[in-house]
Short mmCIF file of C-alpha atoms in Angstrom, two decimals:
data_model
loop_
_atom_site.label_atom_id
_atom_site.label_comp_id
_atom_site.label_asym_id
_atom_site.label_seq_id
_atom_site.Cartn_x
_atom_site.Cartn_y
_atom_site.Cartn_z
CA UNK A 1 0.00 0.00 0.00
CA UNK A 2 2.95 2.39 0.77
CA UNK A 3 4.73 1.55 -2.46
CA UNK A 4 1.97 2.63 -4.55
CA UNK A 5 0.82 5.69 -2.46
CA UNK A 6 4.70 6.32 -3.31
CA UNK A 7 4.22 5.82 -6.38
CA UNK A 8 1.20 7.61 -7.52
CA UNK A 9 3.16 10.60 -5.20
CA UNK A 10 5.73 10.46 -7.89
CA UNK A 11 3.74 10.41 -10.70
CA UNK A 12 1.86 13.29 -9.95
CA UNK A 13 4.81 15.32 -9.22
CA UNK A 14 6.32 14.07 -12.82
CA UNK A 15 3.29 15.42 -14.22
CA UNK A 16 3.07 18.74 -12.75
CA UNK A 17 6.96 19.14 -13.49
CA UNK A 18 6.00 18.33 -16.99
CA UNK A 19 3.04 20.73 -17.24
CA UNK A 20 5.16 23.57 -15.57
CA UNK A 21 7.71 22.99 -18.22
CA UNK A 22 4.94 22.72 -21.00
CA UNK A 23 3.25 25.33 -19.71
CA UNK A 24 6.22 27.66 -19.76
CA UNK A 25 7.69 26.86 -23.16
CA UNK A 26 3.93 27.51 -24.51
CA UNK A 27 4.51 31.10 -23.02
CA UNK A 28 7.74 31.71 -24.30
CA UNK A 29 6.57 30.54 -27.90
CA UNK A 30 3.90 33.10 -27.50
CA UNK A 31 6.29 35.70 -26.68
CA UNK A 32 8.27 34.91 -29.66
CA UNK A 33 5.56 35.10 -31.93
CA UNK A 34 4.48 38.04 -30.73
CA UNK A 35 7.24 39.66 -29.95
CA UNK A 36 8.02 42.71 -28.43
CA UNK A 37 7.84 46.19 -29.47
CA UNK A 38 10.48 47.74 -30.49
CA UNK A 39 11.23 51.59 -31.43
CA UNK A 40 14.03 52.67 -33.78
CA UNK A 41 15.23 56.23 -33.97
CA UNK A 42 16.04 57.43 -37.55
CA UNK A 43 17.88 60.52 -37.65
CA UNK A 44 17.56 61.78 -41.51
CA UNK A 45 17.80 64.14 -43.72
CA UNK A 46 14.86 66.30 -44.06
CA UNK A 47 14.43 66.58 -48.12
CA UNK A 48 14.09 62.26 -47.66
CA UNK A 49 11.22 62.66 -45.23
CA UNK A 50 7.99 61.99 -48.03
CA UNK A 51 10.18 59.16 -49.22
CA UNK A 52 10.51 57.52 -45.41
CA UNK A 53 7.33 57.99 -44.33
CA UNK A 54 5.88 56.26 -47.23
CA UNK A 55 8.22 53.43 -46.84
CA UNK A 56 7.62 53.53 -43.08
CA UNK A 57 4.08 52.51 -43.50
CA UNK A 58 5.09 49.60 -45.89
CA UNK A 59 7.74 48.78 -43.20
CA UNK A 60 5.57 48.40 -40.28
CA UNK A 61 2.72 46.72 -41.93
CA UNK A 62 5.03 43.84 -42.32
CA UNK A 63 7.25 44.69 -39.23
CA UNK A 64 4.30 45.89 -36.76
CA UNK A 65 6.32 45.06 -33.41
CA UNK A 66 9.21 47.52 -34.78
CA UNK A 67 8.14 51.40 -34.57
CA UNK A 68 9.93 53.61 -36.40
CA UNK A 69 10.26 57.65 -35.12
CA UNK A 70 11.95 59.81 -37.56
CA UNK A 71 14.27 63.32 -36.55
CA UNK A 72 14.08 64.83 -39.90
CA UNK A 73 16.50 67.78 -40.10
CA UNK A 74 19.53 69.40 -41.96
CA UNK A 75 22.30 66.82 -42.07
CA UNK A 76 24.80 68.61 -40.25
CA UNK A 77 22.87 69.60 -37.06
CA UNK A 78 21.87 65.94 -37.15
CA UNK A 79 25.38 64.80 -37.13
CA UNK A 80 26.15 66.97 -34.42
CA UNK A 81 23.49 65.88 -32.00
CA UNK A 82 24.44 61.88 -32.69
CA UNK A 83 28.42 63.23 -31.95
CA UNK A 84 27.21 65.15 -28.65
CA UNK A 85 25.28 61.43 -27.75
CA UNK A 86 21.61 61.56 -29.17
CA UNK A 87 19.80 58.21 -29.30
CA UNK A 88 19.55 57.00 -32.57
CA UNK A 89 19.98 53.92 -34.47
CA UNK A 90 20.59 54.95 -37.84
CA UNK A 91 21.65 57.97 -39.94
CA UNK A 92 20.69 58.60 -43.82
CA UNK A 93 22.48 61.84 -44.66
CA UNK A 94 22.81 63.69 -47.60
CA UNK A 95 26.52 64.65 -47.07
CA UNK A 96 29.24 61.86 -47.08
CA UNK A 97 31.10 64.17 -45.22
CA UNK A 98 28.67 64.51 -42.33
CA UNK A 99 28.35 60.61 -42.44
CA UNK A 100 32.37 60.38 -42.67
CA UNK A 101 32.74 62.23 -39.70
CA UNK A 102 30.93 59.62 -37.51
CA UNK A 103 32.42 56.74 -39.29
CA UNK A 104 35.67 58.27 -38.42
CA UNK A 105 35.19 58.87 -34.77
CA UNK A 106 33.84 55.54 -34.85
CA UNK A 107 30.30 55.79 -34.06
CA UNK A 108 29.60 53.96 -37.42
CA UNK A 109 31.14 51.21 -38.59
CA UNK A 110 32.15 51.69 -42.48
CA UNK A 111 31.08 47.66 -43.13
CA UNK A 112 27.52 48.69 -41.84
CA UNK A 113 27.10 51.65 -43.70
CA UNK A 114 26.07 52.44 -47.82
CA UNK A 115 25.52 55.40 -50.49
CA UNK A 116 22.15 54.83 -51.39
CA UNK A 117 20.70 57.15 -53.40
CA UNK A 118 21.48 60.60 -54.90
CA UNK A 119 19.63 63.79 -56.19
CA UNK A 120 19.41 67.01 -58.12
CA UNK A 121 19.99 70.52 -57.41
CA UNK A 122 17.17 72.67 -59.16
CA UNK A 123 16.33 76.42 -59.13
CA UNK A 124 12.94 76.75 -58.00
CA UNK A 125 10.97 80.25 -58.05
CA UNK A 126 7.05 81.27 -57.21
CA UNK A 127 4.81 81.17 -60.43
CA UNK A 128 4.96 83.96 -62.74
CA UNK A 129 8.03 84.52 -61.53
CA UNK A 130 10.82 86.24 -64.35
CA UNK A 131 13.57 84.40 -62.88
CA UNK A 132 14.52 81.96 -65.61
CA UNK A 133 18.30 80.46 -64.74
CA UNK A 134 21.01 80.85 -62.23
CA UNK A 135 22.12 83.18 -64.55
CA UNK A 136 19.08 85.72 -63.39
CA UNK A 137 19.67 85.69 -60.10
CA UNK A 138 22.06 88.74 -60.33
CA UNK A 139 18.84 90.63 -60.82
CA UNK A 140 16.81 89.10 -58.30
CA UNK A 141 16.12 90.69 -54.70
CA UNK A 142 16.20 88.05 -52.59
CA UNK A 143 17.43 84.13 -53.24
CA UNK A 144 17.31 81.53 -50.22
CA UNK A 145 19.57 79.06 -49.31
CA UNK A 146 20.73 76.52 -46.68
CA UNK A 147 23.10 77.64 -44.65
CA UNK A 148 26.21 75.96 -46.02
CA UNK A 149 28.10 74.60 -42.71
CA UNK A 150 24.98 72.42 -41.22
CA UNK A 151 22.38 72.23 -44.71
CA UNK A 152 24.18 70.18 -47.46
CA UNK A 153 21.96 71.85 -49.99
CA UNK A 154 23.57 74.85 -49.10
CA UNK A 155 26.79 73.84 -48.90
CA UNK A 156 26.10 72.51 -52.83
CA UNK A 157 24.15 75.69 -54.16
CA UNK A 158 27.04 77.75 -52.71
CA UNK A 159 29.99 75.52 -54.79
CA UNK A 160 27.58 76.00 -57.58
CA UNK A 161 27.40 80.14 -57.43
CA UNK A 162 31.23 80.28 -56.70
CA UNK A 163 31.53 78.06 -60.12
CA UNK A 164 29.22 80.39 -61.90
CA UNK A 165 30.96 83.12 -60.66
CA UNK A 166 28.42 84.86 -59.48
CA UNK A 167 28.38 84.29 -55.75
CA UNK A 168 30.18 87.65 -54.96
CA UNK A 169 27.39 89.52 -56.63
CA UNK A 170 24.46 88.12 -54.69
CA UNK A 171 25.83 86.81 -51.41
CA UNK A 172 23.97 90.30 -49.58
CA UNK A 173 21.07 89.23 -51.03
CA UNK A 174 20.96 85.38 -49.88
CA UNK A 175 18.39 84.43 -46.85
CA UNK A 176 19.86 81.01 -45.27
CA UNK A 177 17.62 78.86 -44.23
CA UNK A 178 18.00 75.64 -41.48
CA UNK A 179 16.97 73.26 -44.19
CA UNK A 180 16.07 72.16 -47.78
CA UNK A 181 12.17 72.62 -46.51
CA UNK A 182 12.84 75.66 -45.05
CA UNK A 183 13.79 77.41 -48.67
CA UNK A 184 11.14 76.06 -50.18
CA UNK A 185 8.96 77.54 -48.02
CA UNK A 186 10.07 80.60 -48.65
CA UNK A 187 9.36 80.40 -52.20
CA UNK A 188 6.04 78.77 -51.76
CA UNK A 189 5.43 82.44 -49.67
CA UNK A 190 6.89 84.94 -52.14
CA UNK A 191 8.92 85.57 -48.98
CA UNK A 192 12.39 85.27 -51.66
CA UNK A 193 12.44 85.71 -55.53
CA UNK A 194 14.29 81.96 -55.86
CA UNK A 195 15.54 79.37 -54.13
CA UNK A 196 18.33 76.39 -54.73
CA UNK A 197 16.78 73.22 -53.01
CA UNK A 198 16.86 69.18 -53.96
CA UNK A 199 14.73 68.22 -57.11
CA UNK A 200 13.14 65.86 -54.67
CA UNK A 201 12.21 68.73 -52.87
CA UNK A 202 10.90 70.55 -55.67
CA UNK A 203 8.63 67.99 -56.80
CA UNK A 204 6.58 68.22 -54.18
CA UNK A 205 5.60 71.38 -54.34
CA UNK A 206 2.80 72.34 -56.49
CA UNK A 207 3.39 76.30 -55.58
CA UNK A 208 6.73 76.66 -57.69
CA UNK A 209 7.91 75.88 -60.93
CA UNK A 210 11.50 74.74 -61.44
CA UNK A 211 13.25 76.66 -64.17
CA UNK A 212 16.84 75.69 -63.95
CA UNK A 213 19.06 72.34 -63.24
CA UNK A 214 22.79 72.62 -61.66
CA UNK A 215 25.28 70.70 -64.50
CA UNK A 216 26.92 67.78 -62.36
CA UNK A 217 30.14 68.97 -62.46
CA UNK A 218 29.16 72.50 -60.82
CA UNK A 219 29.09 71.24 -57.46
CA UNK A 220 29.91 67.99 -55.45
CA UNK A 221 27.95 64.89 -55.59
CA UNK A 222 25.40 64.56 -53.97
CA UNK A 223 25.18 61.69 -52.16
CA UNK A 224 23.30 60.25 -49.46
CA UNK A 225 24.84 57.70 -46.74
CA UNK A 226 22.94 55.52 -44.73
CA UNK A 227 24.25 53.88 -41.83
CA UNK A 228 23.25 51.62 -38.74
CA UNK A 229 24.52 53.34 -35.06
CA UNK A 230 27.85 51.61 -33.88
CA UNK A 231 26.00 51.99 -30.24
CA UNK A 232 22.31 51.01 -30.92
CA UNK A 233 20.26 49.56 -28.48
CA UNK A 234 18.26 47.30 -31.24
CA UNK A 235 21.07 46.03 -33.39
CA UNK A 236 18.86 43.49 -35.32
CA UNK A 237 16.11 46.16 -36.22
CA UNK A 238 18.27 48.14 -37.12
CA UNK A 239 19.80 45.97 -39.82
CA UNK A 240 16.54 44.89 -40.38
CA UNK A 241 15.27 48.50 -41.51
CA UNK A 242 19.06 49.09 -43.23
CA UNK A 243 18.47 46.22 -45.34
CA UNK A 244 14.87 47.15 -46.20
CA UNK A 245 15.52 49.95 -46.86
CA UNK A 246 17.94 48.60 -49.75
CA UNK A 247 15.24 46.56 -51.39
CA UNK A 248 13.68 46.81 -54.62
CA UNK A 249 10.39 48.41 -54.04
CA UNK A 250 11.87 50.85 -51.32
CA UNK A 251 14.48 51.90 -54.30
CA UNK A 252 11.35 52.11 -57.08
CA UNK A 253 9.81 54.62 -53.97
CA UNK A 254 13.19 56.98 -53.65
CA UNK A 255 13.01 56.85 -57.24
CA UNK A 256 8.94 58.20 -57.46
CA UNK A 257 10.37 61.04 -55.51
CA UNK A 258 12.80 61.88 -58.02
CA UNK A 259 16.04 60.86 -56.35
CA UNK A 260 18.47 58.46 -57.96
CA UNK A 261 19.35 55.02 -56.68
CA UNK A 262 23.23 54.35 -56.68
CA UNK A 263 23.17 50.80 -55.30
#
């Protein structure tokens, strides 16, 4: 009589041992499947942001435990914060040398980091406007800019002017903005007579007309960088928006929004 009572004792502890275990590896699986919710930062470029967010809502829809919070912003200032110890996972610039500064002070790694796309720089002026070409702006009042040391675009429609020769003639007359969006704006509001900005910028805009393109070889290229965060919390979402962010229909989407894919 004892040996079974011992026996059945054993038993049931076997079985609730077994159930615990079941019952815990059941949980985990759920966990896994469901996963837990994640949030990347993505410090970019502010002429890219119509091109993100439209590829952020393809991203999540098949990635919905990984958020995705975008500082859009002129390339430079962006740099600056990630230097001075912002959180963010991943940079898309649209200066290599703003992305080559934090490769070299090693806050990206150069194996984790690509040129992915380029663009255009376009004069763009309100409608009706009698600035025609670059060549015009010697007569206009007032022509906006980035400012060149933080705005890329700046930093290119300056190069450009200086090749043109024409820089020294309308420099008093240039209002610098803090980014690409920022000159547009401007022109959308008659607030300037022109403004150099990104074609991708440009196309947007259904309140100005562009009426010039820079020649290539007026200006650096430009180029945009994108690269994961050395120091990111979420190293796996991270490369997993890098990488879709390289596939084919996100490149056919930076290419509906006029930039140029160099991958």
């Amino acid at each position: 009589m004892k040996k079974k009572s011992l026996l059945f004792f054993s038993s049931m502890v076997l079985f609730l041992l077994l159930a615990g275990c079941q019952s815990k590896n059941t949980g985990e699986e759920q966990r896994d499947a469901a996963g837990e919710s994640v949030e990347l930062t993505i410090s970019a470029a502010a002429s890219l942001q119509d091109a993100l967010t439209e590829i952020e809502a393809r991203f999540e829809k098949e990635h919905p435990n990984v958020l995705i919070n975008f500082n859009f912003g002129a390339s430079g200032s962006l740099q600056q914060q990630i230097s001075q110890g912002a959180p963010a996972d991943l940079f898309f610039s649209a200066a290599e040398d703003k992305f080559d500064k934090l490769v070299n002070d090693g806050l990206i790694e150069e194996k984790n980091g690509i040129d992915l796309v380029g663009n255009e720089l376009v004069l763009v002026v309100p409608k009706g406007s009698k600035v025609k070409s670059f060549h015009d702006l010697t007569e206009a009042d007032k022509l906006s800019i980035g400012t060149p040391e933080s705005v890329p675009a700046g930093k290119y429609a300056k190069e450009l002017l200086e090749k043109m020769d024409i820089w020294n003639n309308i420099e008093e007359k240039v209002v610098y903005a803090k980014d690409v969006r920022q000159v547009l704006t401007y022109v959308e509001t008659n607030n300037v007579d022109a403004g150099i900005v990104y074609k991708t910028d440009a196309l947007i805009s259904e309140k100005v007309n562009i009426v010039d393109t820079a020649e290539e070889n007026t200006h650096d290229p430009i180029i945009y960088p994108l690269g994961v965060i050395k120091d990111t919390s979420h190293p796996e979402e991270a490369k997993l928006f890098y990488d879709y962010l390289q596939n084919e229909k996100s490149m056919d989407i930076f290419k509906e929004y006029g930039f140029k894919g160099l991958k």
